Coordinates of N, CA and C and ligand atoms in Angstrom, one line a residue:
X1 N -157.3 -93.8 -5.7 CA -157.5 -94.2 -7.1 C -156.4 -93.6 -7.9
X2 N -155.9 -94.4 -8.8 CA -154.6 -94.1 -9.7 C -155.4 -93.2 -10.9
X3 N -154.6 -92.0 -11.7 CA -155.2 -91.6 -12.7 C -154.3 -92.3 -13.8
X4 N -154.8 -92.4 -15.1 CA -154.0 -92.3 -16.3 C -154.5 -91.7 -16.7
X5 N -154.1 -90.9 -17.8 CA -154.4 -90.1 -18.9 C -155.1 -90.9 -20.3
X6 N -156.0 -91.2 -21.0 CA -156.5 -91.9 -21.9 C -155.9 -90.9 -22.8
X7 N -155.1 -90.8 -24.0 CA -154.7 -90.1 -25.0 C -153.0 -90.7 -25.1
X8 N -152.9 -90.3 -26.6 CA -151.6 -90.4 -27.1 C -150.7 -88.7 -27.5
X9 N -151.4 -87.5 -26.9 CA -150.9 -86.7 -27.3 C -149.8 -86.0 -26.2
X10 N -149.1 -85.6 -26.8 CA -147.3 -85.9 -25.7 C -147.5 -83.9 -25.1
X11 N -148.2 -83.2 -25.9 CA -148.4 -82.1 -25.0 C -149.6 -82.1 -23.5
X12 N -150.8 -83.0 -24.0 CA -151.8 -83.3 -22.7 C -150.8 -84.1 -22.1
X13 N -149.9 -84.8 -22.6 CA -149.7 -85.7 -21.2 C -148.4 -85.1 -20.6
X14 N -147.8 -84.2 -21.1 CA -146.8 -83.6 -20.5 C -147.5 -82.6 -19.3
X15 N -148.2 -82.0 -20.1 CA -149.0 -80.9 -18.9 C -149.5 -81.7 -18.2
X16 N -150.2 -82.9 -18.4 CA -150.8 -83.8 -16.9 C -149.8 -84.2 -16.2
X17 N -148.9 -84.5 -16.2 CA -147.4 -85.1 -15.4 C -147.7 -83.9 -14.9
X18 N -147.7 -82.2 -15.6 CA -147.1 -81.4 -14.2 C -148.2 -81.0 -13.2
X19 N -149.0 -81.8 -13.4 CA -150.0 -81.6 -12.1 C -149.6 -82.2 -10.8
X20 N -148.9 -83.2 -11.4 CA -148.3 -83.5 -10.1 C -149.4 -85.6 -9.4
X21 N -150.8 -85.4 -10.6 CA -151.8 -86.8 -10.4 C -151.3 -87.5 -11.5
X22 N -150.4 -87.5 -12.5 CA -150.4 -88.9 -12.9 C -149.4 -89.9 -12.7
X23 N -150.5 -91.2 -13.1 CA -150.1 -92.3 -12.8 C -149.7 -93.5 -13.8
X24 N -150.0 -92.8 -14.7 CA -149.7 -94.0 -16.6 C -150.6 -93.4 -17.2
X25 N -150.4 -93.5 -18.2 CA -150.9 -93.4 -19.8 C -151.7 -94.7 -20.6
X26 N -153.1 -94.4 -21.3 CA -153.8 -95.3 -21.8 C -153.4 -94.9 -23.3
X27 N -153.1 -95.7 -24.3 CA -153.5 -95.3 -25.8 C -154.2 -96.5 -26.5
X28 N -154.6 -96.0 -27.4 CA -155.5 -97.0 -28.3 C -155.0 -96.5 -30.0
X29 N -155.5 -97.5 -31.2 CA -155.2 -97.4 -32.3 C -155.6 -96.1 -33.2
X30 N -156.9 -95.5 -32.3 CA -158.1 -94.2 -32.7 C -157.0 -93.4 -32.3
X31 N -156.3 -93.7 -30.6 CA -155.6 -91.9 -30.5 C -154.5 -92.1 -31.3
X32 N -153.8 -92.8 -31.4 CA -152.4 -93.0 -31.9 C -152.6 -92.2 -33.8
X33 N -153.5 -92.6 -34.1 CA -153.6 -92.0 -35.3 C -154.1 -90.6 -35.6
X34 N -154.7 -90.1 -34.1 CA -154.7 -88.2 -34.4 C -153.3 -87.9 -33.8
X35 N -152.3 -88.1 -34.1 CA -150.9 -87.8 -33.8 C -150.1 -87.8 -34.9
X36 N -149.2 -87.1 -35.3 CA -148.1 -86.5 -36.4 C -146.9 -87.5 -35.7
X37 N -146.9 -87.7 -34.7 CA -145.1 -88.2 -34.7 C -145.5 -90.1 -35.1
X38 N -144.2 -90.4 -35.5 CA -144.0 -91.7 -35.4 C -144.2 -92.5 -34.7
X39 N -145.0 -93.8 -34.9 CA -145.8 -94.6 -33.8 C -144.3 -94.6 -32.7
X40 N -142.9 -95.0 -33.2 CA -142.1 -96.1 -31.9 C -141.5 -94.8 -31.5
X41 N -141.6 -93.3 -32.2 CA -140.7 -92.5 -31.6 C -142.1 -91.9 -30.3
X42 N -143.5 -91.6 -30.7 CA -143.9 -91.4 -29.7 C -144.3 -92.2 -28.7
X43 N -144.0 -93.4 -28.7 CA -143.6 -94.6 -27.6 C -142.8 -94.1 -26.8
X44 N -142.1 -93.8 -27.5 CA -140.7 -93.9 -26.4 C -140.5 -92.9 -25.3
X45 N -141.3 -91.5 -25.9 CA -141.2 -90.2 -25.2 C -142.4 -90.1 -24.4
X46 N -143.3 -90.5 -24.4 CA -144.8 -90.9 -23.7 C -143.9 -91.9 -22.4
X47 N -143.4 -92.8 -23.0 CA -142.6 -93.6 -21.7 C -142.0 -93.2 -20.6
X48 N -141.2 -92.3 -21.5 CA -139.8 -91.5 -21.2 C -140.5 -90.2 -20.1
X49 N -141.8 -89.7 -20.2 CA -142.2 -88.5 -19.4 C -143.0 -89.2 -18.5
X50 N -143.6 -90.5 -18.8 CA -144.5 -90.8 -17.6 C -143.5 -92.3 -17.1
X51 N -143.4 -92.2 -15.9 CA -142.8 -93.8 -15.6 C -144.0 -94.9 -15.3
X52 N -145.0 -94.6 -14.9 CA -145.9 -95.7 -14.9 C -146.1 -96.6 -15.9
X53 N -147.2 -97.1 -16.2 CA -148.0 -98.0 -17.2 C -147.8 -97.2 -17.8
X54 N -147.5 -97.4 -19.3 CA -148.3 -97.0 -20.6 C -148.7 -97.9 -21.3
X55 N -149.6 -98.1 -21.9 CA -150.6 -98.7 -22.6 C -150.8 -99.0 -24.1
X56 N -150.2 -99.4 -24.8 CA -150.2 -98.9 -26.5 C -151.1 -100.7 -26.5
X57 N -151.6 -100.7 -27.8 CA -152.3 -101.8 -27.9 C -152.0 -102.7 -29.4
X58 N -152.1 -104.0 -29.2 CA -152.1 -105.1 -30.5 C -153.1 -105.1 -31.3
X59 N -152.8 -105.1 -32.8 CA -153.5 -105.2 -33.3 C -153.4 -106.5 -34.4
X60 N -152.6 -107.5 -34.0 CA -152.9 -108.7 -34.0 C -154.3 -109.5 -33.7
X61 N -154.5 -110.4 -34.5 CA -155.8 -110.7 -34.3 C -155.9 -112.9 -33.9
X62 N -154.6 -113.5 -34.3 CA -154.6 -114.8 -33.6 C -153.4 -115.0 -32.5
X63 N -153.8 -115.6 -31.8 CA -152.8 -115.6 -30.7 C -151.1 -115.9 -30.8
X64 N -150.6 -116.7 -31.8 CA -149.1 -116.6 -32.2 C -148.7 -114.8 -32.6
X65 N -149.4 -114.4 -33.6 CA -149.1 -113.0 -34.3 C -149.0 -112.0 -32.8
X66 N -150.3 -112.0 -31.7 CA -150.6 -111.1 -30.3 C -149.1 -111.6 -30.2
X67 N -149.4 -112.1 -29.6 CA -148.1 -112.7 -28.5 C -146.4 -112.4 -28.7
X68 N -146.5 -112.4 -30.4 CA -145.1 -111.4 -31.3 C -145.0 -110.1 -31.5
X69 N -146.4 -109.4 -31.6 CA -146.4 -108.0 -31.6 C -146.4 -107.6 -30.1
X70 N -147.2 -108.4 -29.1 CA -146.3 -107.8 -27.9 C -145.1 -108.1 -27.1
X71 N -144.8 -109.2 -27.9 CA -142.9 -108.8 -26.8 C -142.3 -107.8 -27.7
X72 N -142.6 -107.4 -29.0 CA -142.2 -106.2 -29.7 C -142.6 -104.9 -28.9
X73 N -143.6 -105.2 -28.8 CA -144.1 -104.0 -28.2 C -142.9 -103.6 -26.4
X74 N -143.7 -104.8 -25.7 CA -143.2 -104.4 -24.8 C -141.4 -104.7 -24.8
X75 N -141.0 -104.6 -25.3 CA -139.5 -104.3 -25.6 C -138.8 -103.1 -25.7
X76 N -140.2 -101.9 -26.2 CA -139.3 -100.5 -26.4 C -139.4 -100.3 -24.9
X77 N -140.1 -100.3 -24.0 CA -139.4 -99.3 -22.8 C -140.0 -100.6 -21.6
X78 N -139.4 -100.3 -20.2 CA -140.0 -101.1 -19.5 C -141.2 -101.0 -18.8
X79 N -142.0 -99.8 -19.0 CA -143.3 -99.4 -18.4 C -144.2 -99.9 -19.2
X80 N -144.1 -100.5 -20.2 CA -145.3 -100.3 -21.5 C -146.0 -101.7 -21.2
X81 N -147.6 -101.6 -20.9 CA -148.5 -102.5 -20.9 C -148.5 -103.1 -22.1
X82 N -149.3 -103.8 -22.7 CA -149.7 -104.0 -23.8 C -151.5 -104.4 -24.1
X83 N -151.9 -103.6 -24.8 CA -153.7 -104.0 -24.9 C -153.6 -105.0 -25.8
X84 N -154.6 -105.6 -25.0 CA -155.1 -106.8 -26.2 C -156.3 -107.1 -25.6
X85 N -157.4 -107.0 -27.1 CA -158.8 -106.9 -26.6 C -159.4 -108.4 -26.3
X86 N -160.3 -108.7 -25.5 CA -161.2 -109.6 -25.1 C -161.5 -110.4 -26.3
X87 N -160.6 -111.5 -26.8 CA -161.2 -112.6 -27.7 C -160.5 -114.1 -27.1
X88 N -160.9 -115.0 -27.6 CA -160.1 -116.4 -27.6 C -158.9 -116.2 -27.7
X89 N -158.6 -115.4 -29.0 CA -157.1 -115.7 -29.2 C -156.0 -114.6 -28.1
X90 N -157.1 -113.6 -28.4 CA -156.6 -112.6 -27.1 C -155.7 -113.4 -25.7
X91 N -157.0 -114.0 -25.1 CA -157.1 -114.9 -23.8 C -156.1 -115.8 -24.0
X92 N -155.4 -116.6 -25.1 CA -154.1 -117.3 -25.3 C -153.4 -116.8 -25.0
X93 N -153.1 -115.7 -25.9 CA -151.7 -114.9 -25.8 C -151.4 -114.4 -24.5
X94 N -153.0 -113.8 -23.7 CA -152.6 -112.8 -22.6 C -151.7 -114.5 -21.2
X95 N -152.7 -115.4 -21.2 CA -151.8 -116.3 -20.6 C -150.1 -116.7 -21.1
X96 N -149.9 -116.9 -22.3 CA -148.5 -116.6 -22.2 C -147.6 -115.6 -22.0
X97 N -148.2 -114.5 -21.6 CA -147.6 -113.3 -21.8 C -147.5 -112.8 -20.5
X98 N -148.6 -113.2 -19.5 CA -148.4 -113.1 -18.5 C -147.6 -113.9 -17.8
X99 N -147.3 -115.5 -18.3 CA -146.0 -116.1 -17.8 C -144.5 -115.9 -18.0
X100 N -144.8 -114.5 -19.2 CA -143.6 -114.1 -19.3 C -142.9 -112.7 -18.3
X101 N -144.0 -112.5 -17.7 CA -143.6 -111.3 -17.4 C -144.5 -110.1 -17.8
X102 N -145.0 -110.1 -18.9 CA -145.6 -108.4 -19.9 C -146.4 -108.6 -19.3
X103 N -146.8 -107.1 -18.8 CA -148.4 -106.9 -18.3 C -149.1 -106.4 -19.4
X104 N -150.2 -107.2 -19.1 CA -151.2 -106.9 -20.1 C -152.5 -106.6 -19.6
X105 N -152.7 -105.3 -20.6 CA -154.0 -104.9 -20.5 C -155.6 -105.3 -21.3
X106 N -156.5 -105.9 -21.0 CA -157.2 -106.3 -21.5 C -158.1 -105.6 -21.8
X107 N -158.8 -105.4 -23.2 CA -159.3 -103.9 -23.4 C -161.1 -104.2 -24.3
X108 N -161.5 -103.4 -24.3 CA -162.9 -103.8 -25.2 C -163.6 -104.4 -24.5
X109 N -163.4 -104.6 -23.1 CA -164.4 -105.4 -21.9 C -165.6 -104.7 -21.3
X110 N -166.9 -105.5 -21.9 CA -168.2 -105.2 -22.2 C -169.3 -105.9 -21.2
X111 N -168.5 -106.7 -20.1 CA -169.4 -108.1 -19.8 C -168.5 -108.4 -18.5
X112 N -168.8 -108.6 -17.4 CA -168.2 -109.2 -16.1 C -167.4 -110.4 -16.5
X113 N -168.5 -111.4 -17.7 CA -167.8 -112.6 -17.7 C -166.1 -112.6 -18.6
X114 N -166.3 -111.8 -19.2 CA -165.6 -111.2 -19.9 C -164.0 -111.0 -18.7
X115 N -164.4 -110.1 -18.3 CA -163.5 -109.4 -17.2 C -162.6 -110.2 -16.1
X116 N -163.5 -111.8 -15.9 CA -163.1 -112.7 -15.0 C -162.5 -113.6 -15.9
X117 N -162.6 -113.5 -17.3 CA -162.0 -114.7 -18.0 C -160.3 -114.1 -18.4
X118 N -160.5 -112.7 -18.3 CA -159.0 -112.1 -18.8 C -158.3 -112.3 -17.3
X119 N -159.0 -111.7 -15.7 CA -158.1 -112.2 -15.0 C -157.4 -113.5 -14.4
X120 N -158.6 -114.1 -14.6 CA -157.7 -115.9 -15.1 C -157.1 -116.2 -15.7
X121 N -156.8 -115.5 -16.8 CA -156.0 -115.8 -17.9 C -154.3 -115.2 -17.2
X122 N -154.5 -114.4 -16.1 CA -153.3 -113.4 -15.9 C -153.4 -112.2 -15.9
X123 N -154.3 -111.3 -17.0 CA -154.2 -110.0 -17.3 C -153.7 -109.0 -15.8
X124 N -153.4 -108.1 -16.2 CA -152.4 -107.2 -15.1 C -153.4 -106.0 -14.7
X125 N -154.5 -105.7 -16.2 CA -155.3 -104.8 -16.2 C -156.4 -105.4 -16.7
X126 N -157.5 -105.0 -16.1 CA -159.0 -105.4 -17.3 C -159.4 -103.8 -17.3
X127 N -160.1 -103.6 -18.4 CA -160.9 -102.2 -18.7 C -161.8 -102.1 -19.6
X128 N -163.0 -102.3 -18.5 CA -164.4 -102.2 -18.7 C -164.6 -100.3 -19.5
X129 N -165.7 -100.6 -20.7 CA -165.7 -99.4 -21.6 C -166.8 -98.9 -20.9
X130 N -166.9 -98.0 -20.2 CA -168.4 -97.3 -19.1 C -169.2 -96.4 -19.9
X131 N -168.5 -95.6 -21.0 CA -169.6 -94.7 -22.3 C -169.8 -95.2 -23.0
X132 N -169.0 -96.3 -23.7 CA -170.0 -96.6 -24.8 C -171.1 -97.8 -24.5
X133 N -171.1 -98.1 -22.6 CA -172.4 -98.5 -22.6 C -172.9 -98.1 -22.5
X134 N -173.0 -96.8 -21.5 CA -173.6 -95.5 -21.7 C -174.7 -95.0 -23.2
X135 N -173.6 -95.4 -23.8 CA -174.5 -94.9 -25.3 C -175.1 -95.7 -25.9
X136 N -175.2 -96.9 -25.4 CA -176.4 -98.3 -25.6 C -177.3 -98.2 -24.8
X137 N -177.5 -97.0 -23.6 CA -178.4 -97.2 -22.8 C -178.4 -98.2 -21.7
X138 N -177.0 -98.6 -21.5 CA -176.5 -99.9 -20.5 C -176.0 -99.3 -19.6
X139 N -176.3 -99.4 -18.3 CA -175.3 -98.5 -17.0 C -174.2 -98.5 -16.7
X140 N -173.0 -98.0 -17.6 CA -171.7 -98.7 -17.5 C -170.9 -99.1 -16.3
X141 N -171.5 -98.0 -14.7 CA -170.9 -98.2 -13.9 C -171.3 -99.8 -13.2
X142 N -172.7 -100.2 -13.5 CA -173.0 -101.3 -13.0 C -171.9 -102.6 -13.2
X143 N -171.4 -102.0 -14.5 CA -170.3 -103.3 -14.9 C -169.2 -103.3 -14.3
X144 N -169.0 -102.0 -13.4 CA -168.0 -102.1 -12.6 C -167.7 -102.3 -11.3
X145 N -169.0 -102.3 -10.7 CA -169.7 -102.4 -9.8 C -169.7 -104.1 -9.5
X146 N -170.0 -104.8 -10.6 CA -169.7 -106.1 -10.4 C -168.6 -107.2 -10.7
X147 N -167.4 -106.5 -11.8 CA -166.2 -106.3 -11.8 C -165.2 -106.6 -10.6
X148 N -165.6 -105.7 -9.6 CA -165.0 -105.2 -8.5 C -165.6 -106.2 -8.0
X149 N -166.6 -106.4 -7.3 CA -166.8 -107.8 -6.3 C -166.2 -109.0 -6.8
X150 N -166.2 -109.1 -8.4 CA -166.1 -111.1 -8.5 C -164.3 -111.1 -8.0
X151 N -163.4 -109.7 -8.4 CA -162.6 -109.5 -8.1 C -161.7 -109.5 -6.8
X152 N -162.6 -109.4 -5.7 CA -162.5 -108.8 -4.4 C -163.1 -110.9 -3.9
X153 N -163.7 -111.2 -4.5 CA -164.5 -112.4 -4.2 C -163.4 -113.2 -4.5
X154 N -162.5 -113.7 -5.7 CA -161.6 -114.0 -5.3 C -159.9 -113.7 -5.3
X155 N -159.4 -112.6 -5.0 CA -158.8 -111.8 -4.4 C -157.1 -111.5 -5.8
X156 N -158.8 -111.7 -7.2 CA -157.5 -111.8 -8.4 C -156.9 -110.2 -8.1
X157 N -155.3 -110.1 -9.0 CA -154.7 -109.3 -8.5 C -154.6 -108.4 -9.8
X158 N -155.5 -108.8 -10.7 CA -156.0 -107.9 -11.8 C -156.5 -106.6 -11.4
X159 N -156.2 -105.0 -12.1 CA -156.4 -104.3 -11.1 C -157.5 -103.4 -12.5
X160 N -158.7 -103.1 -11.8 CA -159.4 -102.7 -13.0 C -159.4 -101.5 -13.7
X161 N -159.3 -100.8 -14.6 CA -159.0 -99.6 -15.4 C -160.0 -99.3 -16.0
X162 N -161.3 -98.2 -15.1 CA -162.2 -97.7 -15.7 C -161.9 -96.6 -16.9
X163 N -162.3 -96.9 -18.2 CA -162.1 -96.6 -19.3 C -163.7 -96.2 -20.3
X164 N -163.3 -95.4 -21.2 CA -164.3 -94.7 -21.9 C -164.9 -94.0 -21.4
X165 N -164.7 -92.8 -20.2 CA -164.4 -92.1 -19.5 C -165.1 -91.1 -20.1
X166 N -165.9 -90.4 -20.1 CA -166.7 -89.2 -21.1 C -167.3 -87.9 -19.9
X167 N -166.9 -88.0 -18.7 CA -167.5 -86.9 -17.8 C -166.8 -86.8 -16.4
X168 N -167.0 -85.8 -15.6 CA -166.6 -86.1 -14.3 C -167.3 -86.6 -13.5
X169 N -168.6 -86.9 -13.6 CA -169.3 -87.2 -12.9 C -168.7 -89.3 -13.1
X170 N -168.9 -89.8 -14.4 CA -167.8 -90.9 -14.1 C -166.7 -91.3 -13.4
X171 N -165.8 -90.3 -13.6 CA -164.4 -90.6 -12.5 C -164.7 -90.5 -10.7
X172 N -166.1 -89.9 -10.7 CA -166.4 -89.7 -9.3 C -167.2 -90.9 -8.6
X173 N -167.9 -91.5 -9.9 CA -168.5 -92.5 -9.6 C -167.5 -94.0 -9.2
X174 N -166.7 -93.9 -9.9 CA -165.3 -94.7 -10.6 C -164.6 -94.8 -8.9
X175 N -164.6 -93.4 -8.3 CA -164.0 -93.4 -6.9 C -164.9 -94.3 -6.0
X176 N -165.9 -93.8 -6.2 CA -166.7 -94.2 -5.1 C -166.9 -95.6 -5.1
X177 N -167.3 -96.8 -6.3 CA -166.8 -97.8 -6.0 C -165.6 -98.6 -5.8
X178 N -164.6 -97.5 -5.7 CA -163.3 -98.4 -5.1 C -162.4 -98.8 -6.2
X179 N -162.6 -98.3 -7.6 CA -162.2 -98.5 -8.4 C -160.4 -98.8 -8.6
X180 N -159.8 -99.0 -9.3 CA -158.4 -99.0 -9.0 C -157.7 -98.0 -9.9
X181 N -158.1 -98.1 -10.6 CA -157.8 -97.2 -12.0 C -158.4 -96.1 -13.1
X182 N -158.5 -94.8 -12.8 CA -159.6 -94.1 -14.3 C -158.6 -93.3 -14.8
X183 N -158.7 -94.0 -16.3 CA -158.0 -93.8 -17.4 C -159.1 -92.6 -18.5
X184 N -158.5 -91.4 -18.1 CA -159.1 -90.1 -18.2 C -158.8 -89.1 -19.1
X185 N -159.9 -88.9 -20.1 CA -159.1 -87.6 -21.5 C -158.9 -86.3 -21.3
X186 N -158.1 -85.4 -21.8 CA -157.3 -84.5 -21.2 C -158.6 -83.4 -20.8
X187 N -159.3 -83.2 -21.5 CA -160.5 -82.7 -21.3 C -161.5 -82.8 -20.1
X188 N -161.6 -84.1 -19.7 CA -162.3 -84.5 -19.0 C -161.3 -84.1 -17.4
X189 N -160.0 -84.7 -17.6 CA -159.3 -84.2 -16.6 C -159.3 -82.5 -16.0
X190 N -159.4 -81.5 -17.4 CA -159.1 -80.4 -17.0 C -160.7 -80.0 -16.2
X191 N -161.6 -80.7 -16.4 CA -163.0 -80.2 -15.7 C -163.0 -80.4 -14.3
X192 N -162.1 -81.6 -14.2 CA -162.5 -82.1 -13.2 C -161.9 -80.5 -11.5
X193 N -161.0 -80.0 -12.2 CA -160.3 -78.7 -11.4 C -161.7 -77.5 -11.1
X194 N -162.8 -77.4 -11.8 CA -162.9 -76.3 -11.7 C -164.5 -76.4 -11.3
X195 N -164.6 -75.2 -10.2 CA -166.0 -75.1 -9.8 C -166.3 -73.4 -9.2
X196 N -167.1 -72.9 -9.6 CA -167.6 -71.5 -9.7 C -167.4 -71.0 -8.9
X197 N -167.5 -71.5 -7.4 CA -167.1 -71.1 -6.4 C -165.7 -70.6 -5.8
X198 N -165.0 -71.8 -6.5 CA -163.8 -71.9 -6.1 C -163.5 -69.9 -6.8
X199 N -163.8 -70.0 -8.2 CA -163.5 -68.9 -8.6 C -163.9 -67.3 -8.5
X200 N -164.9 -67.5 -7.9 CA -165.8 -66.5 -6.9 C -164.8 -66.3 -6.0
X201 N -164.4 -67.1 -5.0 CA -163.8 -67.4 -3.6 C -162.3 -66.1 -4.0
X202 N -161.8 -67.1 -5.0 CA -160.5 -65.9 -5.2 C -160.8 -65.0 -5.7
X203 N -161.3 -64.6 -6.7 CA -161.8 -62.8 -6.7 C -162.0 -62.4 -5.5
X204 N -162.7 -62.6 -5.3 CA -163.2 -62.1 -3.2 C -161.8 -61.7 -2.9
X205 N -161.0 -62.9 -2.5 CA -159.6 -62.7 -1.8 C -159.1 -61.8 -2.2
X206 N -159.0 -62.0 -3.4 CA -158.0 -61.2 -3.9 C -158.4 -59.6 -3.9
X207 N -159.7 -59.3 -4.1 CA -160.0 -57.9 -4.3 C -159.9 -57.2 -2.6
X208 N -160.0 -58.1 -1.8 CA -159.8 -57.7 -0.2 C -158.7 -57.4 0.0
X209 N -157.8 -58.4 -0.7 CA -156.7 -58.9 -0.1 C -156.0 -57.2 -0.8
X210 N -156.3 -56.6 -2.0 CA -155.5 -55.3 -2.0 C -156.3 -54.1 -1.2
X211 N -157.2 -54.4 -0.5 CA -157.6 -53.1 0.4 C -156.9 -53.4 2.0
X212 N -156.5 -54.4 2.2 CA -155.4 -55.2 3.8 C -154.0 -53.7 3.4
X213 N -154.7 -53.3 4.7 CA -152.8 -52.6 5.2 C -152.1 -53.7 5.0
X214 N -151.0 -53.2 4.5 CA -150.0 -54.4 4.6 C -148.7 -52.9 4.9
Ligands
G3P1 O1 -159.5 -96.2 -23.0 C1 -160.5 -96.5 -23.9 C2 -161.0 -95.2 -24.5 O2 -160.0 -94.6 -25.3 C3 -162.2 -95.4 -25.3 O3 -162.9 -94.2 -25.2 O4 -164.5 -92.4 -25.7 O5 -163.6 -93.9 -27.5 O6 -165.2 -94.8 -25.9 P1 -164.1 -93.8 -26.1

């Protein structure tokens, strides 16, 4: 399973590159605005430290306008996806945009039917939101769960990007159905490192390890 980092902040994503697991970068209009630098100058250096996907999103709302703001978009760097959420005019643009080449990520996807109508369309990414159905009381992994078969069923090359990511116990679940993608906040990533044992284990070692003749 590939990680991205869900955030626009250029210190978590720098420290996540030095882990040595990432795989691209998610942003949205919410992270982009808890950030001080300049939308196109932190484009470029978010690009510039991660080579995968990055993700920045349209906020065009009919399909001529999408379709202009992402060859803008994807013009600053050559890794940069572009979001564009699940609507009609969405589903226009992402088919021309997919015949142009931009990958596109299709975002706010709430509904399987949803999910099969962006990969027909072309989309490069779909990304089903798993917390905030979670916080409707909807099983969000279910939607991924069947995501992944209509996917697999007919062998679209849309690759899915489990998103809205709120625990570790999601990213594990996210593995286990075969997921292709968890797009993961810096937080949630740094949990995923640590277990009591582990840190038991080295105290142990280590307090032995200065009573060893050496
Ligand atoms: O990648 C989508 C993600 O940023 C949304 O997360 O926690 O706002 O539902 P959240």
């Amino acid at each position: 399973m590939k990680f991205f980092i869900d955030t626009a902040n250029l210190e978590e994503i720098r420290e996540a590159a030095g882990w040595g697991i990432l795989d691209g970068v998610t942003t949205n209009p919410t992270l982009v605005a808890r950030e001080k630098t300049a939308f196109a100058d932190l484009v470029a250096e978010i690009c510039r430290v991660v080579p995968g996907p990055v993700s920045v999103e349209c906020v065009a709302s009919e399909a001529g306008p999408i379709v202009e703001e992402a060859r803008r978009l994807a013009a600053m760097a050559p890794n940069i996806a572009v979001k564009i959420p699940l609507t009609r005019e969405g589903l226009k643009a992402t088919r021309t945009l997919a015949q142009e080449g931009i990958k596109v990520n299709t975002t706010l996807v709430f509904s399987t039917a949803q999910a099969l109508l962006a990969a027909k369309a072309g989309s490069r990414f779909v990304s089903p939101f798993i917390g905030r159905l979670d916080d409707i009381s909807q099983e969000g992994m279910d939607l991924v769960r069947e995501i992944l078969t209509v996917f697999e069923n007919y062998r679209f090359q849309a690759e899915v990007i489990v998103a809205s990511i709120r625990h570790p116990r999601h990213v594990i679940e996210a593995a286990l159905l075969g997921a292709h993608i968890a797009t993961v906040p810096f937080a949630v990533l740094e949990k995923l490192f640590h277990h009591p044992l582990t840190d038991i284990g080295i105290d142990k070692f280590l307090k032995d390890w200065g009573r060893a003749v050496k």
